[in-house]
Coordinates of C-alpha atoms in Angstrom, one line a residue:
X3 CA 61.1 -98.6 -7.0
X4 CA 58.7 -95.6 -5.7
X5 CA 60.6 -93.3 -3.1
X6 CA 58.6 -92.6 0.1
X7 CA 59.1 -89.0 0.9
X8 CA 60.2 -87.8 4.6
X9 CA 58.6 -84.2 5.0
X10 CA 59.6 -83.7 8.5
X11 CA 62.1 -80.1 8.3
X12 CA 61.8 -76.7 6.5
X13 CA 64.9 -76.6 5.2
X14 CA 68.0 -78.0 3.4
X15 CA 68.8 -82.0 4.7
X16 CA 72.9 -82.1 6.1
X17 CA 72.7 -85.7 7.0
X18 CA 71.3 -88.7 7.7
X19 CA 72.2 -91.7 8.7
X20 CA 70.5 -95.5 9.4
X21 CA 71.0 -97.4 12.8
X22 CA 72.6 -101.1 12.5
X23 CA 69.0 -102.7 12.2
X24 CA 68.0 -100.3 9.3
X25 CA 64.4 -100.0 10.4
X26 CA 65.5 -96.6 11.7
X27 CA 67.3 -93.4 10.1
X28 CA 67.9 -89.8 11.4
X29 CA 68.2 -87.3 9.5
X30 CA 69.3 -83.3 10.3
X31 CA 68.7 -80.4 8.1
X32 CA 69.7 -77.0 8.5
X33 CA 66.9 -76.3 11.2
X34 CA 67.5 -76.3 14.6
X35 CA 65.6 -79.9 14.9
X36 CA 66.2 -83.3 14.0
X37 CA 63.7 -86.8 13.2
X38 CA 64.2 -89.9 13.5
X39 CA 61.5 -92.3 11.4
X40 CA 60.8 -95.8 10.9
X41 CA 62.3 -97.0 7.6
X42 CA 59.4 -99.6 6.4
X43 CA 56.9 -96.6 6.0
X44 CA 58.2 -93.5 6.8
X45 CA 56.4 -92.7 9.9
X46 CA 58.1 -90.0 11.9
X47 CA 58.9 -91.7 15.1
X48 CA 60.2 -88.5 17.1
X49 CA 62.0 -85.0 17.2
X50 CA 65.1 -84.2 19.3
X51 CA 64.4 -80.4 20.2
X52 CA 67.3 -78.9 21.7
X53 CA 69.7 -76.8 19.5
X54 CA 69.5 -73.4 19.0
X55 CA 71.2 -73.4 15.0
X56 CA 71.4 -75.4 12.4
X57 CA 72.3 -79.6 12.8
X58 CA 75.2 -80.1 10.8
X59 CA 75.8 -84.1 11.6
X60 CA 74.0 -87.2 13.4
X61 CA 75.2 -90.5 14.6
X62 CA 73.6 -93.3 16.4
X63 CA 75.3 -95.8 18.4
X64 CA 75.0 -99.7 17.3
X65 CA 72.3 -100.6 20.1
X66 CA 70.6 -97.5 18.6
X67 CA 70.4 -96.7 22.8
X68 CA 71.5 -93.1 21.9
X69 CA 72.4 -91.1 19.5
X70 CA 74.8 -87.7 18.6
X71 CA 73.9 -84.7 16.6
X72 CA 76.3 -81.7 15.8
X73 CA 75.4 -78.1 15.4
X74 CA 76.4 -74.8 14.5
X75 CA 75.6 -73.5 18.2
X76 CA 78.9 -74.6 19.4
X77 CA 77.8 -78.0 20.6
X78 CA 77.9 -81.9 20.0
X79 CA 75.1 -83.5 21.7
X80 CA 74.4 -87.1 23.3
X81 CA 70.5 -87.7 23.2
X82 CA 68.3 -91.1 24.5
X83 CA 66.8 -92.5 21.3
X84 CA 64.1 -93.8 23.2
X85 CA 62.7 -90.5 24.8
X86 CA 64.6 -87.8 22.9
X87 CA 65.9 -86.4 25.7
X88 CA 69.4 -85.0 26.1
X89 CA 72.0 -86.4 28.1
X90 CA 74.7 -84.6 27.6
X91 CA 76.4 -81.6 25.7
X92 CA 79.9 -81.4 25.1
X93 CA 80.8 -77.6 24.4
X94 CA 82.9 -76.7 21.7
X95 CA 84.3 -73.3 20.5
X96 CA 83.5 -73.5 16.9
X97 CA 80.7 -75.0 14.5
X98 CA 80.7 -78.7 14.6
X99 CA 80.7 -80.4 11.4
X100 CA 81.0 -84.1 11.6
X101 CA 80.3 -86.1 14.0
X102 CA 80.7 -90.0 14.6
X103 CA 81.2 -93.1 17.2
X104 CA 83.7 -95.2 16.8
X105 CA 84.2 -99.1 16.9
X106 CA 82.4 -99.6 20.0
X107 CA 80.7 -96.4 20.8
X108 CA 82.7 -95.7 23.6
X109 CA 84.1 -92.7 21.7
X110 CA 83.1 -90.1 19.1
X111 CA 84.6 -87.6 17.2
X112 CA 83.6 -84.1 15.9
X113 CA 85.0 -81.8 13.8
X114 CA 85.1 -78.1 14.3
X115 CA 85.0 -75.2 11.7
X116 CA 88.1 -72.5 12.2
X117 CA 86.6 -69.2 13.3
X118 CA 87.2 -66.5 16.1
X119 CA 90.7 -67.6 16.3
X120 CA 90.5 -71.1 16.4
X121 CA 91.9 -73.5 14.5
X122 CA 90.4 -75.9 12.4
X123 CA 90.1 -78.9 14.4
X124 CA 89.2 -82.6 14.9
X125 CA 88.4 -84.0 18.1
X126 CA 87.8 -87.3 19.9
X127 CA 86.0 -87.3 22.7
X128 CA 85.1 -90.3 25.8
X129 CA 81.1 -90.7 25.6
X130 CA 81.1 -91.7 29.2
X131 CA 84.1 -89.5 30.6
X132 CA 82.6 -86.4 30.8
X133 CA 82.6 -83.7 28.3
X134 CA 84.8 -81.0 29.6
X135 CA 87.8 -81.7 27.4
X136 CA 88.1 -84.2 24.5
X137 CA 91.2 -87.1 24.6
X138 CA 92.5 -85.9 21.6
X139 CA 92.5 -82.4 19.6
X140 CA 94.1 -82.4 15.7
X141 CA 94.2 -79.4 14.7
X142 CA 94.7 -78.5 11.0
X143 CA 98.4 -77.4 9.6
X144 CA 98.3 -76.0 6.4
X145 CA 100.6 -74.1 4.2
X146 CA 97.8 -72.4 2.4
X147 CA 97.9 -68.7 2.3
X148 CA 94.0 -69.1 2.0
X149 CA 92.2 -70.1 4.8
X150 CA 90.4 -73.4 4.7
X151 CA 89.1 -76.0 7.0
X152 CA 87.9 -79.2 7.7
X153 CA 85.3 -80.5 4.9
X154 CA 85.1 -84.3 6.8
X155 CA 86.7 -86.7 8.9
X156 CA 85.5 -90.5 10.0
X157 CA 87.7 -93.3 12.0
X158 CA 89.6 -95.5 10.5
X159 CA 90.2 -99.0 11.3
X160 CA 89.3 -100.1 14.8
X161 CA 90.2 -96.1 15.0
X162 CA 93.5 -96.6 15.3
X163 CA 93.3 -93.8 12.6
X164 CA 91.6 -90.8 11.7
X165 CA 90.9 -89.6 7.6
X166 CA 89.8 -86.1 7.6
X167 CA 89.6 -84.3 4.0
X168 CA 90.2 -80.1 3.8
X169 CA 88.4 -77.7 1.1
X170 CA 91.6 -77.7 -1.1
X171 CA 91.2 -81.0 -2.1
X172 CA 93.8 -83.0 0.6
X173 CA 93.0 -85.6 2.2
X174 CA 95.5 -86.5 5.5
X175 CA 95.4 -89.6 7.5
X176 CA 96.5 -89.3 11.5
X177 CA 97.3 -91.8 13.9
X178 CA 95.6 -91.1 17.1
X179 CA 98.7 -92.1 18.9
X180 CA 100.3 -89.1 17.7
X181 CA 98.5 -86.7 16.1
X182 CA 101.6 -83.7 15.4
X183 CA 101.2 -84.1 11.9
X184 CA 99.5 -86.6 9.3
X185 CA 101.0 -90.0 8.5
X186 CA 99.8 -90.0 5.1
X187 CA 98.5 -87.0 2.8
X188 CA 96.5 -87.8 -0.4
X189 CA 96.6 -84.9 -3.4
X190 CA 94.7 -87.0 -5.9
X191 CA 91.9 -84.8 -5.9
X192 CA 92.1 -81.3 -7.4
X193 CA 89.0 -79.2 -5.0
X194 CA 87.1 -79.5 -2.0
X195 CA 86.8 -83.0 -0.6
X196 CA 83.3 -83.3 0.6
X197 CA 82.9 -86.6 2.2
X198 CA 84.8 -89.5 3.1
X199 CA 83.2 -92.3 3.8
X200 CA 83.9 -96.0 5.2
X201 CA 82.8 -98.7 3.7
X202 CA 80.8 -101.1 7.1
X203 CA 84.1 -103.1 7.8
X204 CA 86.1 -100.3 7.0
X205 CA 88.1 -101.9 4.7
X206 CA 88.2 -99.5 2.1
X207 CA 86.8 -95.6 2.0
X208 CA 85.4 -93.5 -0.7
X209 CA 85.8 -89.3 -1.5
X210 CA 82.9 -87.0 -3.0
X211 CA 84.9 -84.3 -4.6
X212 CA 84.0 -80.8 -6.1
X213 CA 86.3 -81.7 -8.8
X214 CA 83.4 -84.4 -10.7
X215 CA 85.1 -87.3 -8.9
X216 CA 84.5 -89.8 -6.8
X217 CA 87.7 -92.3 -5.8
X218 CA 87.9 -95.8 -3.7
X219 CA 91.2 -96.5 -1.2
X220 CA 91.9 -99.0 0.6
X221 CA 91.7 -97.9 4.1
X222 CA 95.0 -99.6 5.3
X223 CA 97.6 -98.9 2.8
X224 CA 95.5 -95.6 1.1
X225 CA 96.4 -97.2 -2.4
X226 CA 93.9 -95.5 -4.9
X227 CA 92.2 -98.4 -6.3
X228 CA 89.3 -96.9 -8.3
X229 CA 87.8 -93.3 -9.9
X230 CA 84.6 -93.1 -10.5
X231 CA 84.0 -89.5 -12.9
X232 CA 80.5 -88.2 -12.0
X233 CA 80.4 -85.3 -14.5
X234 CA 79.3 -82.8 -11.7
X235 CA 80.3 -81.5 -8.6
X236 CA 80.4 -84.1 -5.9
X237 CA 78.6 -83.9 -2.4
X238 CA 78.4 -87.3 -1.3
X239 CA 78.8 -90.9 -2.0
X240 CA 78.4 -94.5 -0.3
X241 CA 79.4 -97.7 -0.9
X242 CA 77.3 -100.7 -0.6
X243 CA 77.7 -103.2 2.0
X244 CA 75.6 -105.6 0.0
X245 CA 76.7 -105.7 -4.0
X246 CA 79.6 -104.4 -5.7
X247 CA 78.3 -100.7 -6.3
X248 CA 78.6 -97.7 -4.7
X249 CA 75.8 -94.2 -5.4
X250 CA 77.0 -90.7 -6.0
X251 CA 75.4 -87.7 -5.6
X252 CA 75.6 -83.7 -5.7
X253 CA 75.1 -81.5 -8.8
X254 CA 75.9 -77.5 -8.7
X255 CA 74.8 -75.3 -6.4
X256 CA 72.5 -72.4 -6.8
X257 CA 75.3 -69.8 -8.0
X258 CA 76.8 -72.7 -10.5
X259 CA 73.0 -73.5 -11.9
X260 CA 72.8 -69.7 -13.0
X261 CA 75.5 -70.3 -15.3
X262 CA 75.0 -73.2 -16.9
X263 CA 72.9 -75.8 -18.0
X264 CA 70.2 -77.2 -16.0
X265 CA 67.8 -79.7 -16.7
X266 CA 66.1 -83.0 -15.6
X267 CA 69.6 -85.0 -15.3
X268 CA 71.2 -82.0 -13.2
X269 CA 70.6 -83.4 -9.3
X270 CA 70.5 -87.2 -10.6
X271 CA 72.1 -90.1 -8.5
X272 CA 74.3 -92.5 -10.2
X273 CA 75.1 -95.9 -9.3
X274 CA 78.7 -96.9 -10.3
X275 CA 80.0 -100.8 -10.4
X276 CA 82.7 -100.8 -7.9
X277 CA 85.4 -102.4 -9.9
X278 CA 85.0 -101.5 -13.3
X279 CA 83.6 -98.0 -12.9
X280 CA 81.2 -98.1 -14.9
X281 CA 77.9 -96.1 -14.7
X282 CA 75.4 -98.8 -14.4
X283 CA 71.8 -96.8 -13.2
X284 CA 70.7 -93.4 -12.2
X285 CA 67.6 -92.3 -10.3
X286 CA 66.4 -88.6 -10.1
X287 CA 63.6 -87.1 -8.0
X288 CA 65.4 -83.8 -6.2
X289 CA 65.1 -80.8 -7.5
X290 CA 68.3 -79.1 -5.9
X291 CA 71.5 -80.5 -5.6
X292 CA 71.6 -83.6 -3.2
X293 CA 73.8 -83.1 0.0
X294 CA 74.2 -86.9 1.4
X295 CA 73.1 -90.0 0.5
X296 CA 73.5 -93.5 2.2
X297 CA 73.2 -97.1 1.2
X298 CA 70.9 -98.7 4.1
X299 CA 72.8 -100.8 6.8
X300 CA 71.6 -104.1 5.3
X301 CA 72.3 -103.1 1.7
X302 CA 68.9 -103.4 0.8
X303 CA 67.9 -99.5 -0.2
X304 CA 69.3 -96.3 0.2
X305 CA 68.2 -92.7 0.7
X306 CA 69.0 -88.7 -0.2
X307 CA 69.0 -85.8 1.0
X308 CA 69.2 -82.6 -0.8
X309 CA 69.2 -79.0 -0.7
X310 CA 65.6 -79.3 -1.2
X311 CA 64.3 -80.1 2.0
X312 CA 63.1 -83.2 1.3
X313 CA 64.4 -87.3 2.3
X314 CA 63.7 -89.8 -0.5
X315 CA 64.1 -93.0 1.2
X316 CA 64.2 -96.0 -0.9
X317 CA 63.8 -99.7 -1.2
X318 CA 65.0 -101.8 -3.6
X319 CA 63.0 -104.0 -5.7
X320 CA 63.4 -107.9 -5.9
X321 CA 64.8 -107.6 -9.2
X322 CA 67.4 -105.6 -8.1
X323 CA 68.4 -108.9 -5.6
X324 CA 68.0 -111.3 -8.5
X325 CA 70.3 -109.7 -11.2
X326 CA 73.7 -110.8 -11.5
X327 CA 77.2 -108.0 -10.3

């Protein structure tokens, strides 16, 4: 299974993400630029030019018509896949994080850093209602002296819910019909929660955590079901819509690899069997810790990011179709 490599930004990948067809996947780094490029053979099919800071997130919608980036220039932006143009930008007053459609497309959501006085927030937004304020603004309560914010957030089912995690480790569930305060908060993890991600029916959701861990809820009761215990710090993980596995990723940052051990193993990718939770492969290639990964739309590869720069995207072998769960 030899990566192909996606050279296309200067600096460290924050997302990327595959349209519903998989023959497509865009990817952001911490430039001001983001590429979209053909999955098959890595061909760089365009650049959307347009921010003026980093691109934190990226979305596309399921016709793969248009797409979404976030940025730390205060703005969310809709752009035509086909053209690269922009269509619109929806202003915000903060950093945006995260951002994602919902079941549908006909709404997205973006989440906000706290800074300059505002608070930590998560918004949802009409794609075709114009931009100047979202539907819905949750805005984080916490009873922290220290000040944290927002680390991720994705829908829920048929969004009739939001998850959003926080950097000390919570994760709280909101209904969108009233968004006051959470209807659920999680405490199983013990730092940051990276990423929380959706399985494709969005059935069940996994965490990335700081704290080596990686654990599997079910998305309508928030029952923890699985944890998966990665050894290192956690940046990202996926589940696969195709075979009963999910892939973790991260390793220390810089300031961590100073003090301890580094080697060959230290940025690997580990692919975990989704009900026993046991390690059952690995793949390395990154040499800096890997910031988002994704199982392809179809199941049938995957690809990183990492602090490197660089996009490994991957396709599985037929062996890997043949063997048995």
């Amino acid at each position: 299974m030899r990566p192909i490599i996606l050279k296309g930004q200067e600096r460290a990948i924050t997302d990327l993400k595959y349209n519903r067809d998989s023959d497509l996947i865009f990817t952001t780094s911490k430039d001001s630029k983001f590429c979209v490029w053909f999955t098959d053979n890595g061909e760089r099919l365009g650049i959307f030019s347009g921010h003026r800071s980093a691109v934190w997130a990226v979305d596309v919608q399921a016709d793969s018509q248009s797409c979404i980036s976030g940025s730390a220039d205060f703005a969310a932006k809709l752009w035509s896949v086909e053209n690269g143009k922009e269509i619109f930008s929806f202003a915000h007053k903060a950093p945006v994080r995260t951002v994602e459609f919902g079941v549908g497309d006909r709404q997205f959501l973006s989440m906000a850093d706290g800074v300059f006085g505002e608070a930590p927030s998560v918004f949802v937004w009409d794609v075709n209602g114009g931009g100047n304020r979202p539907a819905i603004q949750i805005a984080l309560q916490s009873e922290s002296k220290d000040k944290i914010n927002f680390a991720s957030a994705t829908f829920g089912p048929l969004n009739k819910t939001i998850v959003a995690s926080t950097e000390d480790g919570i994760i709280r569930v909101y209904d969108v019909r009233n968004t006051a305060a959470p209807v659920k908060t999680i405490t199983d993890h013990t730092k940051n929660v990276n990423q929380v991600s959706m399985n494709p029916e969005k059935t069940l959701f996994i965490t990335a955590s700081r704290d080596a861990t990686a654990k599997l809820y079910d998305a309508y009761d928030f029952e923890c079901l699985k944890t998966y215990n990665f050894e290192r710090p956690l940046n990202t993980a996926s589940i696969s819509p195709l075979r009963e596995e999910v892939l973790l990723g991260g390793g220390a940052d810089a300031v961590g690899i100073t003090t301890t051990k580094a080697g060959a193993n230290q940025f690997r990718c580990k692919f975990f069997h989704l009900i026993f939770e046991e390690e059952i492969g690995s793949i390395s290639g990154h040499f800096g810790p890997v910031n988002i990964l994704s199982y392809s739309t179809d199941g049938k590869g995957f690809a990183t990011g990492g602090e490197d720069g660089y996009v490994r995207l991957h396709h599985f072998d037929k062996s890997y179709f043949n063997r048995r769960n």
